[in-house]
Coordinates of C-alpha atoms and ligand atoms in Angstrom, one line a residue:
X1 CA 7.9 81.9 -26.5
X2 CA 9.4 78.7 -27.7
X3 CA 7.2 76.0 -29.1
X4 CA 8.5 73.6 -25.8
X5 CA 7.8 76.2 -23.6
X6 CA 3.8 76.6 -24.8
X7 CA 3.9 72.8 -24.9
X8 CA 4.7 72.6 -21.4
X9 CA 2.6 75.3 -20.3
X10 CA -0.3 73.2 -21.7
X11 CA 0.4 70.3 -20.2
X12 CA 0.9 72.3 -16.6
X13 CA -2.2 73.2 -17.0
X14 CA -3.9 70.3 -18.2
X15 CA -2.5 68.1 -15.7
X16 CA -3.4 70.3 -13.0
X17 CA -6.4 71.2 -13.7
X18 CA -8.2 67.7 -14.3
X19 CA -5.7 64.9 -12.6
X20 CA -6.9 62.1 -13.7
X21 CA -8.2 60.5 -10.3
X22 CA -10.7 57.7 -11.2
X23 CA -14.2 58.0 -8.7
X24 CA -17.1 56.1 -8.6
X25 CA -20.2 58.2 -6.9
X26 CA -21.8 55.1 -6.2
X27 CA -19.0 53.1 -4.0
X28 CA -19.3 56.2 -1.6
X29 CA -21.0 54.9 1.5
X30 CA -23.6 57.8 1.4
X31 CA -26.4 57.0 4.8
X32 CA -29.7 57.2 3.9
X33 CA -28.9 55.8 0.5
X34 CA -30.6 58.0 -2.3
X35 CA -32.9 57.3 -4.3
X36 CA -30.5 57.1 -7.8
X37 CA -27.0 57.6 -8.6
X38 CA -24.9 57.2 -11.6
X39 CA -21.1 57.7 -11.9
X40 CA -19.2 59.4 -14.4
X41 CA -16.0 58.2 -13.1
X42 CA -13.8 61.4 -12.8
X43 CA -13.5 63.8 -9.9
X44 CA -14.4 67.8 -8.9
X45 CA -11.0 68.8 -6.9
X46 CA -11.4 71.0 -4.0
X47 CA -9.5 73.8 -4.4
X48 CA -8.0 76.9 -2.6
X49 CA -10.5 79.3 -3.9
X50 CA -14.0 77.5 -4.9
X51 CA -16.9 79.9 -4.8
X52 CA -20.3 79.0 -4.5
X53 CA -23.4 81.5 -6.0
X54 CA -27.2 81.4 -4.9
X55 CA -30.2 84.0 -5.4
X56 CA -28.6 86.5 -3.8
X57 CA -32.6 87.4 -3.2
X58 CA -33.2 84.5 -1.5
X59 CA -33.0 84.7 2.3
X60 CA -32.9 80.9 3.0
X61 CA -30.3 79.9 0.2
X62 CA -28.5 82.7 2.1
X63 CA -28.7 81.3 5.2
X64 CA -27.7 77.7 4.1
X65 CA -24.5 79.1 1.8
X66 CA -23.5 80.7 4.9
X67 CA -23.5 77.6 7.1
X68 CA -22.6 75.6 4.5
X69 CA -19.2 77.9 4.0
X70 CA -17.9 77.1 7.8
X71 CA -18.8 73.2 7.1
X72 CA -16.3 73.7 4.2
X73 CA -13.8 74.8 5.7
X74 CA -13.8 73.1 8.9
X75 CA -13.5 69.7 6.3
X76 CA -10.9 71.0 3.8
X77 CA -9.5 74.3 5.8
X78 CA -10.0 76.1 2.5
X79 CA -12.8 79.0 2.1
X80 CA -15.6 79.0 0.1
X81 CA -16.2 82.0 -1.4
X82 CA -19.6 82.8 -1.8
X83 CA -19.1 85.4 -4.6
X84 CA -21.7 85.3 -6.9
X85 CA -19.6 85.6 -10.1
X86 CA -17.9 82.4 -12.5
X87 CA -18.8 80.2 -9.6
X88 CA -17.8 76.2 -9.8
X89 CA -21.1 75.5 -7.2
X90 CA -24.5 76.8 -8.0
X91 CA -27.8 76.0 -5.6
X92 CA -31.4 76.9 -6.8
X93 CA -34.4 76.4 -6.3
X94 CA -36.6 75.0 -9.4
X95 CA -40.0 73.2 -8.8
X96 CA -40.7 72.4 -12.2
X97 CA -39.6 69.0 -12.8
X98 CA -39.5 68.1 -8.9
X99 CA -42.9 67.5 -7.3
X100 CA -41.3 66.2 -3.4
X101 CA -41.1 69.4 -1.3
X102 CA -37.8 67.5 -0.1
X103 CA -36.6 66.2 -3.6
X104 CA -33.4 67.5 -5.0
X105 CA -31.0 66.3 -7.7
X106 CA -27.1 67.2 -7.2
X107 CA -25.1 66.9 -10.8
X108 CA -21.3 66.9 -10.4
X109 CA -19.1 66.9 -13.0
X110 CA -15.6 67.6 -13.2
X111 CA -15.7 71.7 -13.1
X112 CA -18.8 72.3 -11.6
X113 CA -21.3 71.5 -8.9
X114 CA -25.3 71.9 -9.4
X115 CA -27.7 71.6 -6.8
X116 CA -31.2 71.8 -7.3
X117 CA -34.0 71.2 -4.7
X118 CA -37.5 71.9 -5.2
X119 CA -37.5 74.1 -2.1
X120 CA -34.9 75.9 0.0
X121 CA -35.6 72.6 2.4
X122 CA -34.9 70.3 0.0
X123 CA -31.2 72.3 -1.0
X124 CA -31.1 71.6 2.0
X125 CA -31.1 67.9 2.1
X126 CA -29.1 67.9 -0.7
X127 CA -26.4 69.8 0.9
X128 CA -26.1 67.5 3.4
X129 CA -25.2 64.6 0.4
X130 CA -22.7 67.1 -0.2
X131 CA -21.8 67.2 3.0
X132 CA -21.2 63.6 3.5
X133 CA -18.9 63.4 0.3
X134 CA -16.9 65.4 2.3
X135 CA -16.8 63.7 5.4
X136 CA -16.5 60.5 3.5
X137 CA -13.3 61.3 2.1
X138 CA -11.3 58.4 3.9
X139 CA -14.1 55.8 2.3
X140 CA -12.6 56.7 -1.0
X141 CA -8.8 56.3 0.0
X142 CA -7.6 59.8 -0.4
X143 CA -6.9 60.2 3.2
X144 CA -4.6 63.3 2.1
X145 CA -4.5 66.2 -0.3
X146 CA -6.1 66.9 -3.0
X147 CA -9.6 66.8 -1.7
X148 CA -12.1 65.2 -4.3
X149 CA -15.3 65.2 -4.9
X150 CA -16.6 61.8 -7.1
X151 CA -18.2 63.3 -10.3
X152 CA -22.0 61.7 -11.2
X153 CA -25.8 62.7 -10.7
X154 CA -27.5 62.1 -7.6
X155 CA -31.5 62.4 -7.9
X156 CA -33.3 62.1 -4.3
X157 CA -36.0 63.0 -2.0
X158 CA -37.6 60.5 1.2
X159 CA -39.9 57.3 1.3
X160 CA -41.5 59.3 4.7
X161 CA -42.3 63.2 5.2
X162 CA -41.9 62.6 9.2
X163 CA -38.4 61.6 10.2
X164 CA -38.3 61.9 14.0
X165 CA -36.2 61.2 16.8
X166 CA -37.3 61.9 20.7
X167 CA -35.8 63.6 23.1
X168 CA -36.2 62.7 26.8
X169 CA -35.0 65.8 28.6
X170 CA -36.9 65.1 31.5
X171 CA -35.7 62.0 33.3
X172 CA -32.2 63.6 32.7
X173 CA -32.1 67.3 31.6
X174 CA -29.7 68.6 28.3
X175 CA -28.5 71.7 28.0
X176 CA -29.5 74.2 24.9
X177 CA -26.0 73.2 23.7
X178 CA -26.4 69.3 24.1
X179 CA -30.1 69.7 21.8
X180 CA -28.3 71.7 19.5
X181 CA -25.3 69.5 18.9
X182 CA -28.1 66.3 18.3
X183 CA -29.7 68.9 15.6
X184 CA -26.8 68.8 13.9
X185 CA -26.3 65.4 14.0
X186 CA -30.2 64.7 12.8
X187 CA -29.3 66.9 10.6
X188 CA -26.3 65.6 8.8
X189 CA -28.8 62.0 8.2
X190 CA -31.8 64.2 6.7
X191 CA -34.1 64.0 9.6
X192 CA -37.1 66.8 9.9
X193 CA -38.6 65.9 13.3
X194 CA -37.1 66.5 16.9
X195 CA -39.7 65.7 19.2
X196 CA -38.8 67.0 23.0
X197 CA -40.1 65.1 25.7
X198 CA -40.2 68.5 28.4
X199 CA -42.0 67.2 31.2
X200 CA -42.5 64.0 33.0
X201 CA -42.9 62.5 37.0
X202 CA -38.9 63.3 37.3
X203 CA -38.6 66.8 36.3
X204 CA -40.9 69.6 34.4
X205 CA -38.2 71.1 31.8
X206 CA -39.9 74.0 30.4
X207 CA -40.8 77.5 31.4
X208 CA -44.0 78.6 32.1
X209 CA -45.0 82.3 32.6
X210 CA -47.9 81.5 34.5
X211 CA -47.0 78.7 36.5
X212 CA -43.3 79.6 37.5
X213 CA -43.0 77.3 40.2
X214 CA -43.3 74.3 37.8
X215 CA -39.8 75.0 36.6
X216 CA -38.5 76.9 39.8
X217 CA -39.0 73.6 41.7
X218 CA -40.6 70.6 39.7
X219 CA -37.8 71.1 37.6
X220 CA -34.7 71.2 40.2
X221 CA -34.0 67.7 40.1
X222 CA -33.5 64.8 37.9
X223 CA -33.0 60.8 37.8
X224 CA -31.0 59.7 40.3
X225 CA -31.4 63.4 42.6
X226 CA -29.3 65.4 41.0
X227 CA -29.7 69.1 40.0
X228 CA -32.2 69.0 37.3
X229 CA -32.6 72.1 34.8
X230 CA -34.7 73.8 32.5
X231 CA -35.3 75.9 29.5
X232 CA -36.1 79.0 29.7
X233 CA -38.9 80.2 27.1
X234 CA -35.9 82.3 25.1
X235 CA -34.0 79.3 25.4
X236 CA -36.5 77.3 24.4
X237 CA -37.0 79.8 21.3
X238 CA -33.3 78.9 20.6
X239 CA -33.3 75.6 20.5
X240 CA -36.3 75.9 18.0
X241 CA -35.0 78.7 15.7
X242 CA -31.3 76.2 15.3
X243 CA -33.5 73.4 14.2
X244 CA -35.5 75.7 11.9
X245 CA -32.3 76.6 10.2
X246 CA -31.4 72.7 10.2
X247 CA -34.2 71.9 8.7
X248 CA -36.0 70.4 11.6
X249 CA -39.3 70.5 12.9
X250 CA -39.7 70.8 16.9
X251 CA -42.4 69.0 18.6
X252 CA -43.1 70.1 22.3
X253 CA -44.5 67.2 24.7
X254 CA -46.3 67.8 27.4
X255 CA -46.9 64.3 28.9
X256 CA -51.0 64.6 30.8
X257 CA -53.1 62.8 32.6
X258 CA -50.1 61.0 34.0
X259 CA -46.3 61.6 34.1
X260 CA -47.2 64.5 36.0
X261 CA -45.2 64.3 39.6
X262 CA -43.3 67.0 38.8
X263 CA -46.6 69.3 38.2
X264 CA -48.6 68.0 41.4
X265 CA -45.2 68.4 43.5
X266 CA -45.3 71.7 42.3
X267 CA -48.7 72.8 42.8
X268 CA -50.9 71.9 45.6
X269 CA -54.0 72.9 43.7
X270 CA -53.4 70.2 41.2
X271 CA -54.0 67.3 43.4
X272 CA -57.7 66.2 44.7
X273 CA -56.2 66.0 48.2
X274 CA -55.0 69.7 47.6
X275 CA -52.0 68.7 49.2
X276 CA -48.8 68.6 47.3
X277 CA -46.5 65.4 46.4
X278 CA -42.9 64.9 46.8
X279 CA -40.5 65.5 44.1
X280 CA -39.5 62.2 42.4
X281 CA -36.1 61.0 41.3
X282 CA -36.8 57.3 40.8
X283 CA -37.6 55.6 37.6
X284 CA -40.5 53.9 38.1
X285 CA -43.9 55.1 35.4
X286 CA -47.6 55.0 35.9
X287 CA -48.1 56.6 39.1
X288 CA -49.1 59.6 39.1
X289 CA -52.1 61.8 37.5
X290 CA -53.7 65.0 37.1
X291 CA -57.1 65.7 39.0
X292 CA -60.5 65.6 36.0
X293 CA -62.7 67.3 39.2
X294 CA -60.2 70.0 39.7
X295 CA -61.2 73.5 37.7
X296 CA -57.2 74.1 38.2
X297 CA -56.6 71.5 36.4
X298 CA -57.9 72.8 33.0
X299 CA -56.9 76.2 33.6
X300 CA -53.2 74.7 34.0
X301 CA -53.5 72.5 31.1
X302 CA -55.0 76.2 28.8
X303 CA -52.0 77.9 30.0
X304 CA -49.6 75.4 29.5
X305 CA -50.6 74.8 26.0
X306 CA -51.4 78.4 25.2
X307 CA -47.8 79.5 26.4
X308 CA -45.8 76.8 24.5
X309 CA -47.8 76.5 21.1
X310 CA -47.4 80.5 21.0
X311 CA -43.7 79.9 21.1
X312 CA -43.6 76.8 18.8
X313 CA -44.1 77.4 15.4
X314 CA -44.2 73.7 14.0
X315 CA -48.0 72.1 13.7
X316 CA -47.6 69.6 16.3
X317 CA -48.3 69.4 19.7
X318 CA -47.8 66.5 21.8
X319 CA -50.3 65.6 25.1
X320 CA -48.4 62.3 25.9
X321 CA -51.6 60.3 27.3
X322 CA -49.1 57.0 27.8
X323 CA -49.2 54.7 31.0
X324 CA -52.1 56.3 32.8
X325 CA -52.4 53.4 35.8
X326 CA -53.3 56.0 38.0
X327 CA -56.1 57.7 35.8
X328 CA -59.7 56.1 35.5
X329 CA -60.6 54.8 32.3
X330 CA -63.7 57.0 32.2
X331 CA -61.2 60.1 33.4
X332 CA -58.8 59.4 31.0
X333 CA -61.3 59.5 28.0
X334 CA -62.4 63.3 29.0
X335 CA -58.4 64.2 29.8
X336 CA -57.8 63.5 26.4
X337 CA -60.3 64.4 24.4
X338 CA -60.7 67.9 26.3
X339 CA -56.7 68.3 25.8
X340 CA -56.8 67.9 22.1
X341 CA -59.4 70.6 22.4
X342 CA -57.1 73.2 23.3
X343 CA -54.8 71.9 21.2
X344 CA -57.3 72.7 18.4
X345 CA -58.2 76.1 19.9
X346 CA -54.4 77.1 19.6
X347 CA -54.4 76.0 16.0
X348 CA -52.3 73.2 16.4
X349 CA -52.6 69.2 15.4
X350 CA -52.8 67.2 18.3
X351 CA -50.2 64.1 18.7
X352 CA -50.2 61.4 21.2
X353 CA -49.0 57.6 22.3
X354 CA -51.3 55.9 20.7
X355 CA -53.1 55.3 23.8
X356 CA -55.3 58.1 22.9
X357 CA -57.0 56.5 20.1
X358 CA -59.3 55.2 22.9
X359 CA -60.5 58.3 23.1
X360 CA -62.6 60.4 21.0
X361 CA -60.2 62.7 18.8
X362 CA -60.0 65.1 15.9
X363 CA -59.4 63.7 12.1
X364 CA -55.5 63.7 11.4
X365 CA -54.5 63.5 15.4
X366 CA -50.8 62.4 14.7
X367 CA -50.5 58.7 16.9
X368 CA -47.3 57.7 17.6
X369 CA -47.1 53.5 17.8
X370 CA -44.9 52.5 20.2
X371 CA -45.8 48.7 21.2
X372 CA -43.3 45.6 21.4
X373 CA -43.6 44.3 18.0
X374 CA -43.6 40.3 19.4
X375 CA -46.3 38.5 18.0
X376 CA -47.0 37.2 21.3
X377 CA -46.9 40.0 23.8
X378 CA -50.0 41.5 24.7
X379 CA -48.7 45.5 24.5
X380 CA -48.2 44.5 20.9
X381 CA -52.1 43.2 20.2
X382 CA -52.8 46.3 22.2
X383 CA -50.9 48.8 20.2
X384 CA -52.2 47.3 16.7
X385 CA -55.9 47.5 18.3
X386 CA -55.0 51.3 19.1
X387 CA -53.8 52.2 15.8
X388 CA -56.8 50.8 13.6
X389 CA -59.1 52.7 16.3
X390 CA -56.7 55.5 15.5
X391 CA -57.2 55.4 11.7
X392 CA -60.7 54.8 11.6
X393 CA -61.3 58.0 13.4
X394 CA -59.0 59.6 10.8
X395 CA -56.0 59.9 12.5
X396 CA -52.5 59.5 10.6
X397 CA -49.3 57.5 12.5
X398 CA -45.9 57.5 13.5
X399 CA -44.1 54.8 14.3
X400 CA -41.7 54.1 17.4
X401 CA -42.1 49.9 18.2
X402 CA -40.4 49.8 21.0
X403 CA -38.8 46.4 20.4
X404 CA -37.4 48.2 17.3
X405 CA -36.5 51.6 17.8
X406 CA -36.4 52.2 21.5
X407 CA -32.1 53.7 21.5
X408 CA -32.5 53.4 25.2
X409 CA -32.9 49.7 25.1
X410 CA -29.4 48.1 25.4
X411 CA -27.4 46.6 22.1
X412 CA -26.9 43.5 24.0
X413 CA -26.9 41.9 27.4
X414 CA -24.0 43.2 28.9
X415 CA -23.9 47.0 27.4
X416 CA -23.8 49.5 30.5
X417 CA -26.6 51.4 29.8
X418 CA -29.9 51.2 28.3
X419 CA -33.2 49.2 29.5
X420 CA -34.4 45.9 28.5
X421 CA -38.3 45.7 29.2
X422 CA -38.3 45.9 25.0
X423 CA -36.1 43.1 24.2
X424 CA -32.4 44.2 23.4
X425 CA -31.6 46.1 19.6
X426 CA -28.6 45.3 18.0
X427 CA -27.8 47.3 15.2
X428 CA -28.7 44.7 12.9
X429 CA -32.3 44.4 14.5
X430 CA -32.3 48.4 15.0
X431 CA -32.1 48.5 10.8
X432 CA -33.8 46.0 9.3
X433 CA -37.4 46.0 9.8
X434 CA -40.2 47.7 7.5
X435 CA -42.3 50.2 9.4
X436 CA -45.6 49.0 6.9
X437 CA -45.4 45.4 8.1
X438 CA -45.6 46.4 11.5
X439 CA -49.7 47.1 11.0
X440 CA -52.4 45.1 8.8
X441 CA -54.2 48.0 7.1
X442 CA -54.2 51.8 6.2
X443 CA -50.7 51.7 5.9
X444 CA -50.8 54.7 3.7
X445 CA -51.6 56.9 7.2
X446 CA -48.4 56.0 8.1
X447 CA -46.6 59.4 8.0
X448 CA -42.7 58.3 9.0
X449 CA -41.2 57.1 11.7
X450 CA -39.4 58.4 15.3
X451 CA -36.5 56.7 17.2
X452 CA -37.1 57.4 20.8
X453 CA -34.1 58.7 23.5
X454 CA -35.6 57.7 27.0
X455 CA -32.6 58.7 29.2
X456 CA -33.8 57.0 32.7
X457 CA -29.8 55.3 31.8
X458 CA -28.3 58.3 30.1
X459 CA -27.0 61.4 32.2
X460 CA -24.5 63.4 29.7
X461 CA -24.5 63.9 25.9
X462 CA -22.0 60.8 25.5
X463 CA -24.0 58.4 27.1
X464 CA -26.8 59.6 24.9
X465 CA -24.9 59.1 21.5
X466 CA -23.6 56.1 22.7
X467 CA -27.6 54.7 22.9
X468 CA -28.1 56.5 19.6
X469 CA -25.3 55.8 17.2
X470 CA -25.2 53.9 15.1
X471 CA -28.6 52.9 15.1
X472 CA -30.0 56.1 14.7
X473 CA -28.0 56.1 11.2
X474 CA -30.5 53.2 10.4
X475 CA -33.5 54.7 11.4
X476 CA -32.7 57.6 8.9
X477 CA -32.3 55.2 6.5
X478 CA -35.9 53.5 7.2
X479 CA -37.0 56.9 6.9
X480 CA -35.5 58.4 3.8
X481 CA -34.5 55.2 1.5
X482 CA -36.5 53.6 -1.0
X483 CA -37.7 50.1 0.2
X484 CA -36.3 48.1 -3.1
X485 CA -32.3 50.3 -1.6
X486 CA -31.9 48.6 2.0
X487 CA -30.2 45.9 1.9
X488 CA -28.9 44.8 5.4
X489 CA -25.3 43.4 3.8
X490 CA -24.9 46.9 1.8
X491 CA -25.9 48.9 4.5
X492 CA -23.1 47.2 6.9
X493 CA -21.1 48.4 4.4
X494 CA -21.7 51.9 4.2
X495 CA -22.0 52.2 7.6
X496 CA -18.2 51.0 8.8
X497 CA -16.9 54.1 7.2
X498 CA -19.7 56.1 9.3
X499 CA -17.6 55.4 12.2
X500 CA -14.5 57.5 10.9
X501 CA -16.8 60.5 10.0
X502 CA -18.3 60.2 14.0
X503 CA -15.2 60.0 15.2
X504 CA -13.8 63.0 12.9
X505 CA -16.9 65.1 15.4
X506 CA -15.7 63.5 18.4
X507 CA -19.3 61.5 18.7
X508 CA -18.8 58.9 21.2
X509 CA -21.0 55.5 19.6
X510 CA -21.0 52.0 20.3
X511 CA -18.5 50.1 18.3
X512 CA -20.8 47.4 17.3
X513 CA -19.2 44.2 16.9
X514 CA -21.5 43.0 14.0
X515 CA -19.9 46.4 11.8
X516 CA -16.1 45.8 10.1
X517 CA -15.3 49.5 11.4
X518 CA -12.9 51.3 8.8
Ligands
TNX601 C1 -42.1 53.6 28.3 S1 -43.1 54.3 25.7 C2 -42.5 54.9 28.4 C3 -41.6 55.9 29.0 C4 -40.3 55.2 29.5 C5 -39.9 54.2 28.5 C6 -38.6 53.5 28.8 C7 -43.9 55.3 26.5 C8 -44.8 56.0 25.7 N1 -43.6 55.5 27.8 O1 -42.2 56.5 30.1 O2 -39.3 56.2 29.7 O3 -40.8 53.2 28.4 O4 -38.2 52.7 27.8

């Protein structure tokens, strides 16, 4: 071979292996914002043929390689290979150096990916980074071919173990398909938490073995009188095994004394008059209550909590105990505390509105704030008063303010849907607030926070993502990101190329005027 000939060989393969496309790791507009990031300034192209290797031994990295190979190639149409020889991605597991059961640190350089996460979980979260370099691709100006990856370290893991959103499948009902497309939008922004509001005065959403007709007919209707729906258990079994995969924890809520019209219009025996009431489609709250002299009553609530926690392997279970204006004070105070009883017996930690802190409840009883945070209003003194009662017996707290992180409040007077009995949450408001300044003390109970979906407004899966996005993106960056990270003007930032990325899933969101969109 001629001299010119190697020479050109050479610089075929030099230029085509590294082209010299300059990156910086920390201009992409990564939401929640990790925790460190340094740039090396050159790029890991995506190529026909990248392979990805894992302990083969290892069921979970399995598992997340394999779901992790059809994100790839719906995002670049190429394969990933995940043959475990000369691989350019690697994922392990190593807990030596990182302490956070959710920390991971993701090193990319110009020929090879490393992922490391101090449990399959946290590869998990740190997949999802990955994940979002992909997505992000426009944010970086290469709308076509080749497909880069910006080289640099990314070291990580959350401010808050509990990163929650709500679910209101009650008031309107979503189908196993509609829950699992929101788990994989939780998902892709690192929340662990889907908490599923199942039953309420409108509609009783999950089945129970022993009290069929709770589902057969306090479940056939909805908001507005409609056809409701439920799950069935399998389903229900479903829906929880998808989240498991994704990483996320499901919490079943069972809303007693009151929110209970579809259980009394169900069951005669549940009401002191013995007679039953009419279903409800309206969206009015505080009416209704379950019966404390009724020996029904208890024997409902055993099964009902027996049947669900057997199903449910998460460590929560939720009793509601909101809005009780038809239950006695004195009532109330047994309901609850007897509830969290069986809770106990069935080995689970009891969570509530923290309403129940009034009552008397086991040491770490999860309470979920969830008052208007201004100054002035008298549901805001209240919830404070309720959550120092709560951690003084012990108990540890999420937070929901409503005035905050209600996403079925509306974004602004006019918006379609949405409530306004909170105030209304733009997506500046919906971001940038601190849940610690929300309470004066024991601020270390506070375990994360949870973005409630109320859906009296919201009847299909695009009317719920328009209520959620983009302020749900916030709330998983209250969650995740380091206080001294959030900066309202940087965030606003990162999230105008969000838009692009929802629109590439075909997530209807509310184009929020404050946000230049990309
Ligand atoms: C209050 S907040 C409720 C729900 C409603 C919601 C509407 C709370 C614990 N209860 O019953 O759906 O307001 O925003």
């Amino acid at each position: 071979m001629s001299n010119l000939r190697i020479l050109f060989i050479l610089f075929f393969i030099f230029t085509s292996c590294s082209p010299k496309i300059k990156t910086n790791l920390d201009l992409v507009p990564l939401i929640p914002i990790p925790n460190s990031s340094t740039s090396r300034g050159t790029s890991f192209v995506i190529k026909e043929k990248t392979k990805l290797s894992f302990d083969k031994s290892n069921k979970d990295l399995k598992l997340i390689s394999q779901n992790f190979r059809e994100v790839w190639r719906s995002i670049t149409s190429y394969d990933l290979s995940l043959d475990q020889t000369r691989s350019e991605i690697l994922i392990e597991i190593d807990n030596s150096k990182l302490t956070d059961k959710e920390a991971y640190v993701l090193d990319i350089s110009k020929n090879n990916i490393k992922l490391i996460g101090s449990s399959a979980e946290a590869v998990f979260r740190g997949i999802k980074t990955l994940e979002q370099l992909l997505r992000l691709q426009h944010s970086i100006k290469l709308i076509d071919k080749p497909i880069i990856i910006p080289t640099g370290k990314i070291s990580d893991k959350p401010k808050y173990s509990y990163r929650g959103s709500m679910l209101d499948v009650a008031r309107h009902f979503f189908s196993v398909d509609d829950v699992k497309n929101y788990i994989d939008l939780l998902a892709l922004y690192k929340f662990n938490y889907l908490h599923l509001h199942l039953s309420d005065d409108q509609g009783w959403r999950i089945e129970i073995k022993s009290w069929p007709k709770l589902t057969e007919y306090g479940g056939s209707t909805q908001v507005g009188g409609k056809p409701g729906g439920f799950y069935t258990q399998s389903e229900y079994v479903e829906i929880i095994n998808y989240a498991e995969e994704n990483y996320i924890t499901i919490v079943p809520e069972i809303d007693i004394p009151g929110h209970t019209n579809s259980a009394l219009a169900s069951y005669s025996e549940l009401n002191c008059n013995n007679k039953a009431t009419k279903l409800y489609t309206g969206t009015e709250v505080g009416f209704s209550s379950l019966c404390l002299e009724r020996e029904e009553t208890f024997k409902f609530l055993d099964d009902v909590i027996r049947e669900i926690t057997n199903l449910t392997p998460g460590p929560y279970f939720h009793i509601g105990g909101d809005e009780t204006h038809a239950t006695s004070e004195q009532d109330y105070l047994i309901f609850i505390k007897s509830t969290l009883e069986i809770v106990k017996k069935y080995g689970k930690t009891g969570m509530g509105w923290a309403d129940i802190a009034k009552a008397q409840i086991p040491k770490s009883t999860l309470i979920q704030y969830w008052s208007r945070t201004d100054k002035d209003s008298i549901r805001n003194k209240k919830g404070i008063q309720e959550v120092l009662m709560g951690v003084d017996k012990g108990a540890n707290i999420v937070m929901s303010p409503a005035s905050l992180s209600y996403m079925d409040m509306k974004y602004n007077d006019s918006t379609k849907l949405g409530l306004t009995w909170a105030g209304i949450i733009n997506t500046k408001k919906a971001y940038d607030w601190l849940p610690e300044n929300l309470i004066p003390r024991n601020k270390n109970r506070i375990l994360g926070i949870e973005a409630p979906l109320w859906t009296e407004t919201a009847e299909n899966f695009e009317e719920l993502t328009f209520l959620a996005f983009p302020r749900i993106i916030g709330y998983s960056e209250i969650g995740w990101s380091q206080t001294s990270q959030r900066k309202w003007i940087d965030y606003r930032e990162r999230l105008a190329h969000h838009g692009k990325l929802l629109k590439n899933l075909s997530i209807v969101f509310y184009e929020s005027p404050m946000i230049d969109w990309k």
